[in-house]
Coordinates of C-alpha atoms in Angstrom, one line a residue:
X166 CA 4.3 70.5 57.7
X167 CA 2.5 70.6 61.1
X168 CA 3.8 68.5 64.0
X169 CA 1.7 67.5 66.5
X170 CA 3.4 67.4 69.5
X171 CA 2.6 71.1 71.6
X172 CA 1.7 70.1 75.0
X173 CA 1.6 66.5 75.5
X174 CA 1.7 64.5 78.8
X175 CA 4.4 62.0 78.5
X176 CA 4.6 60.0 82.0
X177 CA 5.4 56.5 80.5
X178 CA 7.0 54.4 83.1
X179 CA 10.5 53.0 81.4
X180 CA 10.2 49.1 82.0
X181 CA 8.5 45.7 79.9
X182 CA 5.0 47.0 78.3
X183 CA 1.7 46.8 80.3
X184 CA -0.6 46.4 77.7
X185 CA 0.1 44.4 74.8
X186 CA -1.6 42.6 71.7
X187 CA -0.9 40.4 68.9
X188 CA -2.7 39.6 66.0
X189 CA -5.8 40.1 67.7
X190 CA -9.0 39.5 65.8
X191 CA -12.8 39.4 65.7
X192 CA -15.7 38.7 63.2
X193 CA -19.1 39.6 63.1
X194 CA -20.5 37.3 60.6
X195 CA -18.7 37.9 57.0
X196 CA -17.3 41.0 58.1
X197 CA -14.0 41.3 59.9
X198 CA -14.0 44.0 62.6
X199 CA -10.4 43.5 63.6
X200 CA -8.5 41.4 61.7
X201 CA -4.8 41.5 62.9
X202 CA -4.2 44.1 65.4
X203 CA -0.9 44.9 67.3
X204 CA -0.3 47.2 70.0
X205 CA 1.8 48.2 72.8
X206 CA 1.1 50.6 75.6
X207 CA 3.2 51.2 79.1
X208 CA 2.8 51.6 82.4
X209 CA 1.4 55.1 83.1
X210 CA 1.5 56.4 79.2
X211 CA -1.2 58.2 77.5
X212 CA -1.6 56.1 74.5
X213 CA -4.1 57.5 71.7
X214 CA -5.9 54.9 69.0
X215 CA -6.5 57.0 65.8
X216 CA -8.2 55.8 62.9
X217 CA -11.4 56.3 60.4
X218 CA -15.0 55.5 61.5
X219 CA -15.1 51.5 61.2
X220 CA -11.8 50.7 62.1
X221 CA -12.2 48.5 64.4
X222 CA -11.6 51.0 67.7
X223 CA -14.8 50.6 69.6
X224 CA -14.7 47.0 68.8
X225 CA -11.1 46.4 70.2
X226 CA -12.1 48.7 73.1
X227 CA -14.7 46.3 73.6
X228 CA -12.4 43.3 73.2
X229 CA -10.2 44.8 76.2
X230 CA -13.5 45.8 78.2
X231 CA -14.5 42.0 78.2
X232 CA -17.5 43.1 76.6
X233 CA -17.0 41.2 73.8
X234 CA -14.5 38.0 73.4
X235 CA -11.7 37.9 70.4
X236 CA -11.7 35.4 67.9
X237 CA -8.1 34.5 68.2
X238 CA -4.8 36.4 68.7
X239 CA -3.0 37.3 72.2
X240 CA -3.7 40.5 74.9
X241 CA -1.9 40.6 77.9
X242 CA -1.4 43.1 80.4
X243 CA 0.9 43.2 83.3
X244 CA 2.5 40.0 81.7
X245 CA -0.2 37.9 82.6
X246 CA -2.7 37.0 79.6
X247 CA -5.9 38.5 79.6
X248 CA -9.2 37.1 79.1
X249 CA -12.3 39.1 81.1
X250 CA -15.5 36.9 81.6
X251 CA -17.4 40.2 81.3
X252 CA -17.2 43.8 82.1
X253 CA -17.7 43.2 86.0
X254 CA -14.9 41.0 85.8
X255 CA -12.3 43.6 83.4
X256 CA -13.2 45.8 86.2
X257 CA -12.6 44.3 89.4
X258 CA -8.8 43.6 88.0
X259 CA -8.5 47.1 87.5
X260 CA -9.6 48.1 83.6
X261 CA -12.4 50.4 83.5
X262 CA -13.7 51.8 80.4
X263 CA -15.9 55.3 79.2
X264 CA -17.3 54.4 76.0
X265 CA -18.0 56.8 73.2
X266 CA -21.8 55.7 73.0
X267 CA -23.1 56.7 77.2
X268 CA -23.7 52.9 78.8
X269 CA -25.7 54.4 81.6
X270 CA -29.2 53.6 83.2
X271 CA -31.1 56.7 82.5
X272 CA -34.2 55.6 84.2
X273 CA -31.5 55.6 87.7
X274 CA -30.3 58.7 89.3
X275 CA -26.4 59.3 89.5
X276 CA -25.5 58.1 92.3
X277 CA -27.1 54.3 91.3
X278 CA -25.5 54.7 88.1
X279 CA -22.0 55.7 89.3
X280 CA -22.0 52.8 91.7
X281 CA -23.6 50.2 89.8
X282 CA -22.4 47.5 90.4
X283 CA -19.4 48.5 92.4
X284 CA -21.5 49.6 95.4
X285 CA -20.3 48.9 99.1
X286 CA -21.6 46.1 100.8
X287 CA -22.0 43.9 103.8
X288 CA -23.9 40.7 104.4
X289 CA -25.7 41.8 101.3
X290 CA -27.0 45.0 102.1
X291 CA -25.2 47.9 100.6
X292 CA -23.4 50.8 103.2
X293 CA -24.9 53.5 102.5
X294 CA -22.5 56.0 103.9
X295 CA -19.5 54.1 102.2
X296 CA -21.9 54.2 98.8
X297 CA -22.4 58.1 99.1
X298 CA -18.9 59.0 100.4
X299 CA -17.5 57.0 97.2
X300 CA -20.3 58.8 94.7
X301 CA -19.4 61.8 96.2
X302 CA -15.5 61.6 95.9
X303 CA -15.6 60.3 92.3
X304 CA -18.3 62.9 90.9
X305 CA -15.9 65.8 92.8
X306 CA -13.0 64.7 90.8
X307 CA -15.6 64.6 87.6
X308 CA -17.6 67.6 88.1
X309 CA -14.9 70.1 89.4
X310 CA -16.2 73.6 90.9
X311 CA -19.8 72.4 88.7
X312 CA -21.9 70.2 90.8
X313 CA -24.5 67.8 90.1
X314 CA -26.8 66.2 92.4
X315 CA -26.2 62.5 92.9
X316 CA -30.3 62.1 93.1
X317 CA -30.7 63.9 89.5
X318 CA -32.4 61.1 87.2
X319 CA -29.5 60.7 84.6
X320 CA -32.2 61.5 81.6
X321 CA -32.3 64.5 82.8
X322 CA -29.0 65.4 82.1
X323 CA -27.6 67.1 79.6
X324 CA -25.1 64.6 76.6
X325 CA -22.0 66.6 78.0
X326 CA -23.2 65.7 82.3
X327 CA -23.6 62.0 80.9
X328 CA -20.8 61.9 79.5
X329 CA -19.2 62.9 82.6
X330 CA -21.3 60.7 84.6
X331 CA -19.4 58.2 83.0
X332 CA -15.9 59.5 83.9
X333 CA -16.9 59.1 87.5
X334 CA -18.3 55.8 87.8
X335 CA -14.9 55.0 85.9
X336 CA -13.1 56.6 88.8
X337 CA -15.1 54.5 91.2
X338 CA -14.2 51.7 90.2
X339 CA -10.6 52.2 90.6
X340 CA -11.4 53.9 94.3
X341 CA -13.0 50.3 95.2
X342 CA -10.2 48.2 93.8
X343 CA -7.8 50.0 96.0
X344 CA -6.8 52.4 93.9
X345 CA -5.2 50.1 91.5
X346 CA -6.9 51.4 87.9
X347 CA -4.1 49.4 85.8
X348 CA -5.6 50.7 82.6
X349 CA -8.6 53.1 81.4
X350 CA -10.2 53.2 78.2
X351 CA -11.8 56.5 77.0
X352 CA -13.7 56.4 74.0
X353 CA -14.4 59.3 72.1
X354 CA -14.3 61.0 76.1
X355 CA -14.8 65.0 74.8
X356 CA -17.3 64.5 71.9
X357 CA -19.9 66.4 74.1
X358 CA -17.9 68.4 76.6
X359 CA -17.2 72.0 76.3
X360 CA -13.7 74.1 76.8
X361 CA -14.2 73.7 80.8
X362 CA -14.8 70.4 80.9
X363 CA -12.6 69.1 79.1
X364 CA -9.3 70.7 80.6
X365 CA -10.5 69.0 83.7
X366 CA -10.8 66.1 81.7
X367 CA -7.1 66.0 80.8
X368 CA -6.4 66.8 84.0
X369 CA -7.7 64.0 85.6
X370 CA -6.3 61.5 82.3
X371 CA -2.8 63.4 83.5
X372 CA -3.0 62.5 87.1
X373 CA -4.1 59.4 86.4
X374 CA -1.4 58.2 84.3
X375 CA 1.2 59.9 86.8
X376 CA 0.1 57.3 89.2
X377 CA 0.5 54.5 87.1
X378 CA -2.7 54.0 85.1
X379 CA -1.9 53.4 81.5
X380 CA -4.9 55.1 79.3
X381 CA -5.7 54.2 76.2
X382 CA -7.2 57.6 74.4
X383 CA -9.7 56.8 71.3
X384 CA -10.1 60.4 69.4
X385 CA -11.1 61.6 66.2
X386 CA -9.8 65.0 67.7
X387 CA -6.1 65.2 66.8
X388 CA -5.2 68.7 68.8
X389 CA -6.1 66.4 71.5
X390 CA -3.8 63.6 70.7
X391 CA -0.8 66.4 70.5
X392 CA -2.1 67.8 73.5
X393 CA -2.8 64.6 75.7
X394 CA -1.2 61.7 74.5
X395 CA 2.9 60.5 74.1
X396 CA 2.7 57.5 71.5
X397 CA -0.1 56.4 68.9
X398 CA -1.1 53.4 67.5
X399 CA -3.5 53.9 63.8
X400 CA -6.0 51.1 62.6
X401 CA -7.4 50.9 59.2
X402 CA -9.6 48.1 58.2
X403 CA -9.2 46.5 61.2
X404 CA -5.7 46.1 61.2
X405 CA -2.6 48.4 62.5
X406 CA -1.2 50.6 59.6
X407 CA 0.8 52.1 61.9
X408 CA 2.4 53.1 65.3
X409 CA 5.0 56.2 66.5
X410 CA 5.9 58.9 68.5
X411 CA 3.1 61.7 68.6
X412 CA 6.1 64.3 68.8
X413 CA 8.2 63.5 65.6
X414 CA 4.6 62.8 63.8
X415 CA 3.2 65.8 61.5
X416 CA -0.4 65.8 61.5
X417 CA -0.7 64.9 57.2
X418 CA 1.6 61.9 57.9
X419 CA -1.6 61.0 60.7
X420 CA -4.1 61.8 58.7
X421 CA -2.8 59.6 55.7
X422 CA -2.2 56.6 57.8
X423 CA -6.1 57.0 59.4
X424 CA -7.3 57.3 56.2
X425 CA -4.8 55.8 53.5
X426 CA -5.7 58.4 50.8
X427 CA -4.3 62.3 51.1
X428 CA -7.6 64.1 52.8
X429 CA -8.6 67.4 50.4
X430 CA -9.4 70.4 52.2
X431 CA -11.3 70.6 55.8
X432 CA -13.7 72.9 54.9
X433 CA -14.0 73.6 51.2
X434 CA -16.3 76.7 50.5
X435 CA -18.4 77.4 47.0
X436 CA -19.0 80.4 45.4
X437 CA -22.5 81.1 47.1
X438 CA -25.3 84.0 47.3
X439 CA -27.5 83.8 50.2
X440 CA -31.0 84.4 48.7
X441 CA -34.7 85.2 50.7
X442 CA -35.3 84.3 54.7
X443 CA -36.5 81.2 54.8
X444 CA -36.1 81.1 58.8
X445 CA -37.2 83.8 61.3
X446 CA -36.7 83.8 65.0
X447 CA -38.2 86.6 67.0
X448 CA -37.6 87.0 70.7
X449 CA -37.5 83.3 71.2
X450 CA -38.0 82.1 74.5
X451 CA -38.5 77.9 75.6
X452 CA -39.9 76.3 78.5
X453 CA -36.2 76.7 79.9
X454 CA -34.0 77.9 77.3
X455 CA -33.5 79.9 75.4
X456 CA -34.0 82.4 77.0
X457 CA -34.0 85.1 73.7
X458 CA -32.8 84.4 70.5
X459 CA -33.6 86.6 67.1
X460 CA -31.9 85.5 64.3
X461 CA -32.6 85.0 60.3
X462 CA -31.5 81.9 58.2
X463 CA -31.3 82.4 54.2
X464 CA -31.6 80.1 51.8
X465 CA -27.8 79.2 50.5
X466 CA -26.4 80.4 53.6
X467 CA -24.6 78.1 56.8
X468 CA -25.3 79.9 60.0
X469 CA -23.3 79.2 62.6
X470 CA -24.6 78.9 66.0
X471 CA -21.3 78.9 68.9
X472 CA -21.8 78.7 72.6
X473 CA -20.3 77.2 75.7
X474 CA -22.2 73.5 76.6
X475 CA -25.5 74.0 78.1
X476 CA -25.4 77.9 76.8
X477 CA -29.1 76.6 75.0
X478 CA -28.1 75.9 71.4
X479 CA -29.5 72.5 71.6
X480 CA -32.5 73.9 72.6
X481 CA -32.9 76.4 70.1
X482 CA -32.9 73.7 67.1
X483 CA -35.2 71.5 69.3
X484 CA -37.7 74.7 69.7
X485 CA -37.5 75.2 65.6
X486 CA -38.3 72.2 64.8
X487 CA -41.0 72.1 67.3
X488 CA -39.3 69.1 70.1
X489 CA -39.7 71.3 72.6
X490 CA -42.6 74.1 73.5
X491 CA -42.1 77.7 72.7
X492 CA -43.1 80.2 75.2
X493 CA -42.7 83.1 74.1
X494 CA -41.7 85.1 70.7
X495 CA -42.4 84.2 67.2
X496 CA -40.7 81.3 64.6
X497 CA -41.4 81.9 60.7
X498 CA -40.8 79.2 58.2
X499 CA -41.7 80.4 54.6
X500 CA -44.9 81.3 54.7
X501 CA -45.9 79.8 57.8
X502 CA -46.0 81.8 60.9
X503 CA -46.0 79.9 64.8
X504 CA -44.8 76.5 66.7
X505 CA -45.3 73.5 65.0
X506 CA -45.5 69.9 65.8
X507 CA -41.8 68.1 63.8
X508 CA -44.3 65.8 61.5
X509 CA -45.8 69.6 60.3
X510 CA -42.2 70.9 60.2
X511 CA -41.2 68.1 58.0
X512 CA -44.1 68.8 56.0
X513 CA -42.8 72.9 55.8
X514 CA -39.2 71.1 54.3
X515 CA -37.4 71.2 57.8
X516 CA -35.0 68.5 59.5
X517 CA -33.4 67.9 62.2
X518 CA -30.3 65.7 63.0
X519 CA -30.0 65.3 66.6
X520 CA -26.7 65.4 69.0
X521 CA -27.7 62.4 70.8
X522 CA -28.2 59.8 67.6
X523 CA -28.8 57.1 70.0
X524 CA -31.4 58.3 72.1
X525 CA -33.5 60.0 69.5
X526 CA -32.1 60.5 66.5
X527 CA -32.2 56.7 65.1
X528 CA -34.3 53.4 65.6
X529 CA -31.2 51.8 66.5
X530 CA -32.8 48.5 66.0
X531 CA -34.3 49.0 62.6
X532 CA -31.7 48.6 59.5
X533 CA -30.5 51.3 57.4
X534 CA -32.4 51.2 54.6
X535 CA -35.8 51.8 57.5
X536 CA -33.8 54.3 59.4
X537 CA -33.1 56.6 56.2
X538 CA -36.4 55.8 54.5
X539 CA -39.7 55.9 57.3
X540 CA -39.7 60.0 57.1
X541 CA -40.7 59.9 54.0
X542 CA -43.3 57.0 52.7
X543 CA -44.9 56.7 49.8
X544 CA -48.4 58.4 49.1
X545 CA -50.4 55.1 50.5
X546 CA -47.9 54.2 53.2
X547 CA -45.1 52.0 53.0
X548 CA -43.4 52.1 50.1
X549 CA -42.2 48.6 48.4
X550 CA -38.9 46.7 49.9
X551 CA -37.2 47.0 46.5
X552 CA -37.6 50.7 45.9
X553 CA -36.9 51.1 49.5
X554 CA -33.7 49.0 49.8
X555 CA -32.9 51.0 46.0
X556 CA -33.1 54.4 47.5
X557 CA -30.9 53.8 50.9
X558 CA -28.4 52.1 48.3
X559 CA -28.3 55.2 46.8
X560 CA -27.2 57.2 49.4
X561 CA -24.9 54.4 51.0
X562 CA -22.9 55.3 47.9
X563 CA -22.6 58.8 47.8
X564 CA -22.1 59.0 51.6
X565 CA -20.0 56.5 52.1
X566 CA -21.8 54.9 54.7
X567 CA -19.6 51.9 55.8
X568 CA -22.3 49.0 56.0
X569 CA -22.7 45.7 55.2
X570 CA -25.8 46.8 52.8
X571 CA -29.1 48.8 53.4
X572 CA -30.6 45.7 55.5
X573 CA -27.9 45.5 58.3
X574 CA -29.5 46.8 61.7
X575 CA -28.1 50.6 62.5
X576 CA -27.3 49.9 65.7
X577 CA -24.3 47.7 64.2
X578 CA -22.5 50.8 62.7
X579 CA -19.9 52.3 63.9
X580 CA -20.8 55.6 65.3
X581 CA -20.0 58.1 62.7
X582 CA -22.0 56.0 60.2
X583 CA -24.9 56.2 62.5
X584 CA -24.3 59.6 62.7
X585 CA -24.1 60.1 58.3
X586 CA -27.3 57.9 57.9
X587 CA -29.0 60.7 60.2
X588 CA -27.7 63.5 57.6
X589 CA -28.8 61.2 54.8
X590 CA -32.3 60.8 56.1
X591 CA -32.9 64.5 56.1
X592 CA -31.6 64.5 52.3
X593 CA -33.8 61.7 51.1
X594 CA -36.5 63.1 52.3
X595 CA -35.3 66.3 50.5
X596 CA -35.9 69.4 53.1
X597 CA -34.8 72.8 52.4
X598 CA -33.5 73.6 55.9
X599 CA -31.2 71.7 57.5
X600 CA -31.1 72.0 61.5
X601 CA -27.6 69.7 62.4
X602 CA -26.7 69.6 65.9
X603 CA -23.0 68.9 66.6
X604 CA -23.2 67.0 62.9
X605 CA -19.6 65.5 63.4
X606 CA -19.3 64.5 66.8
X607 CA -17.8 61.0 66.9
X608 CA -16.4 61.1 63.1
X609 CA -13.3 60.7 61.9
X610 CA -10.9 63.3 59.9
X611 CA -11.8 62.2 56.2
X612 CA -15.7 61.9 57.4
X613 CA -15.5 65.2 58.7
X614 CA -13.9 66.4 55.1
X615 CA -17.1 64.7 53.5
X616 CA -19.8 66.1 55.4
X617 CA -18.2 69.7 55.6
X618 CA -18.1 69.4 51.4
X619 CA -22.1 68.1 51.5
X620 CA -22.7 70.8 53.7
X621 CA -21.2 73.5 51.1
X622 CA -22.9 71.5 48.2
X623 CA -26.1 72.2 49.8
X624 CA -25.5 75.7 50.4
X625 CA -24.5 76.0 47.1
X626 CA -27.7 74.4 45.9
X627 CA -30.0 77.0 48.0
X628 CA -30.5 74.9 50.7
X629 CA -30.4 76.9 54.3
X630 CA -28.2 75.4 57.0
X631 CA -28.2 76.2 60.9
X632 CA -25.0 74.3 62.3
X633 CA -24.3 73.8 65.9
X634 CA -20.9 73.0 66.3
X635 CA -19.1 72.9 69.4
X636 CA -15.2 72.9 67.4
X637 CA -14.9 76.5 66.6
X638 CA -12.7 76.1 63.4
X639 CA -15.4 74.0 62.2
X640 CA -17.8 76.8 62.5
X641 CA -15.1 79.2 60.9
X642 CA -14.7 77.2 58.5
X643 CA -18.1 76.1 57.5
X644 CA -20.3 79.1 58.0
X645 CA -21.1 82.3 56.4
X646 CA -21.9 84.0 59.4
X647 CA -21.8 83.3 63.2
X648 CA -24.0 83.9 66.2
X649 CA -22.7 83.4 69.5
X650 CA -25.4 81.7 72.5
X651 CA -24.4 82.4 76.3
X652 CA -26.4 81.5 79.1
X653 CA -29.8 81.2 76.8
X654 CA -29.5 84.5 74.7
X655 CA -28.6 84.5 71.1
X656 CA -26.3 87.6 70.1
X657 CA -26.1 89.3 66.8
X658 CA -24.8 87.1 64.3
X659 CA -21.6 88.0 62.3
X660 CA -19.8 87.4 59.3
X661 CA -17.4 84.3 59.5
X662 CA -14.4 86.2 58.4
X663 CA -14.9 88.9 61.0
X664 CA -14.5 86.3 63.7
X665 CA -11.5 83.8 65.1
X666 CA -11.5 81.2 68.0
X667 CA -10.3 84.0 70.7
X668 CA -13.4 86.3 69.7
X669 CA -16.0 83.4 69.7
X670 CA -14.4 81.9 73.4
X671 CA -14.4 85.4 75.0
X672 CA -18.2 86.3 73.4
X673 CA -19.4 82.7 74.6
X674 CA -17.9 83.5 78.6
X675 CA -19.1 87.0 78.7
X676 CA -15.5 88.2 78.7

């Protein structure tokens, strides 16, 4: 049995508990988002929350964040009871929080978004050269030997530079409260970082808590937890199922708490024959990337598609399904030969599920049942509630889409739900090729199991697959064959069980 303790960070600070909470709960409506929570967390410890996709983690993130105020129970931290009258105010006593779904103003450049609301000011007007200075500082510590110009417009930006965005206006804000960041929140922090970023990630999470700041870690990731983190505590249902040690923990006692049912295999794999091309790539070239890419997708067949962040995978799916304008080179889909707008790829039996779910992969706003439904209406147009509402039941069930039924508004899932009602729009509308960027980011061990085993079912019905994945066993697991993307080019792809992590790393940074 696996343990997960390897190389953890364990810098707890012997003494009473900062962070502690009883019984804490919440409701939204009828349905109970934390309904009896208890946890502990000390001074300077590297404390990871595990648990399934609607366990309540964001929303007691949240809770802590003064985002959103508990329905009863206890939280105090530093002794002293704890009751934020918003986020401003949770930060300027020292709690500052990345949260898994980006918060940031991308109409603003960095700079205005890293010192929102923290910037340096006197008699109202705000010091420029103290607002820079502080920018600066916190975006170094962020960035590392990579950086980004405070005056870049944040939309501009790339999920994994967002996401680190976000790291440095955290930092900020405990530079302008004297240092004192009592306790940070990280939600889901790597879901979009590459290998790079985030070992400076942990290292910044490791100094942190060195000086004192207590972190609490939300990951679906569990080599991080071994790697990162010295005690957990597990919700399931909104409650805590259980607490420990990461180092005398074994990753199947974890993974049965999180999920409260024995999790089959990761990555089961059918019996499968790839048949005819139904895909073709030929010296593809985008507006920016990629720069070259040839490859051919079968039907019944996963390809793989690994690459360092920002290498142009992305960009490659966006240019097949016709987001973004080809410039050079040729795309073939069955029959049809050129670009194509994504209402004519649609048509062709293509779909796309994007990385960034909120920002163009959903209506957020719209419920379920619209969300997995409006890409394909009926013949005339809309079709009728009641068939409508009938067919996202349907695939609530069979993806286990926690929700409170097809009419709740998406943008009240958790975010690994958001992310299976993507998946289940492309099947309802019943395309043959599947284009699924980073298709578990932000989803919990057993989810993972489930979509991994939809995946192989549709392989093994003939459906073609092209799976960007930035977790190479994933991709090992998953694919029949593997094509590695650095700095815009596509190489040859290869058979999965040619490759291992170490090939795929050193392929991806030219080594």
């Amino acid at each position: 049995m696996a343990v997960l303790a390897r190389r953890r960070y364990d810098g707890a600070v012997p003494g009473p508990p900062r962070v502690v909470l009883r019984d804490l709960r919440k409701s939204f409506g009828s349905t109970a988002a934390l309904a009896g929570v208890e946890l502990e967390a000390a001074r300077g410890e590297v404390h990871a929350v595990l648990g399934e996709n609607g366990a309540g983690k964001s929303t007691l993130m949240k809770v802590l964040a003064g985002i959103v105020a508990p329905d009863g129970g206890e939280i105090t931290i530093d002794g002293q009871r704890w009751a934020p009258r918003g986020p401003a105010d949770a930060r300027a006593r020292g709690l500052a929080m990345v949260h898994q779904e980006l918060a940031l103003c991308p109409h603003l450049d960095v700079a205005a978004n890293v010192a929102l609301g923290i910037e340096p000011s006197r008699f109202g007007f705000v010091r420029a050269r103290l607002a820079a200075r502080l920018v600066g500082d916190a975006l170094g510590r962020a960035f590392g030997d990579r950086p980004v110009d405070p005056r870049t417009r944040v939309s501009e930006l790339s999920v994994a530079d967002q996401q680190l965005v976000e790291v440095a206006r955290a930092l900020a804000t405990a530079q302008v409260s004297g240092g004192t960041l009592r306790v940070l929140v990280l939600d889901e922090p790597t879901s979009s970082l590459g290998a790079a970023d985030v070992e400076r990630l942990f290292a910044l999470v490791r100094d942190l808590a060195s000086g004192g700041t207590t972190v609490l870690y939300v990951s679906h990731f569990l080599e991080e937890v071994a790697r990162i983190a010295s005690r957990f505590t597990v919700l399931r249902d909104g409650r805590t199922v259980g607490a420990g040690d990461v180092a005398s923990t074994s990753i199947d006692s974890l993974v049965r708490l999180m999920a409260g049912r024995d999790i089959g295999s990761a990555f089961p794999r059918t019996e499968r024959t790839p048949g005819e091309v139904i895909v073709a790539a030929r010296d593809l070239a985008g507006a920016r990337l990629p720069i070259d890419a040839s490859f051919e997708l079968r039907r019944g067949e996963v390809l793989g598609i690994a690459g360092l962040v920002g290498a142009g995978r992305t960009e490659l799916l966006r240019a097949v399904f016709g987001l973004d304008r080809v410039r050079r080179g040729e795309i073939r889909v069955g029959s049809f030969v050129g670009p194509a707008s994504p209402g004519r790829r649609l048509a062709q039996g293509v779909g796309f599920a994007s990385e960034d779910r909120k920002g163009e992969g959903l209506a957020t706003s719209l419920s379920v049942a619209d969300n997995l439904t409006l890409s394909r209406l009926g013949p005339s147009g809309p079709s009728l509630p009641a068939r409508t509402h009938a067919a996202a039941a349907r695939w609530i069930e069979q993806l286990g889409i926690r929700c409170s039924g097809p009419e709740q508004p998406v943008v009240e899932l958790s975010g690994g739900n958001q992310q299976k009602v993507q998946i289940a729009r492309l099947l309802h509308h019943d395309v043959d090729v599947l284009l699924l960027d980073e298709p578990t980011r932000g989803i919990d061990v057993g989810s993972k199991a489930q979509i991994a085993a939809l995946v192989d079912g549709l392989a093994a019905r003939g459906k073609a697959v092209l799976l960007v994945s930035s977790w190479l066993p994933e991709l090992l697991g998953m694919a029949d064959r593997i094509a590695v993307m650095r700095r815009g080019k596509l190489g040859a792809a290869r058979p999965a069980g040619e490759c291992d992590e170490a090939s795929l790393l050193a392929e991806a940074v030219g080594a």
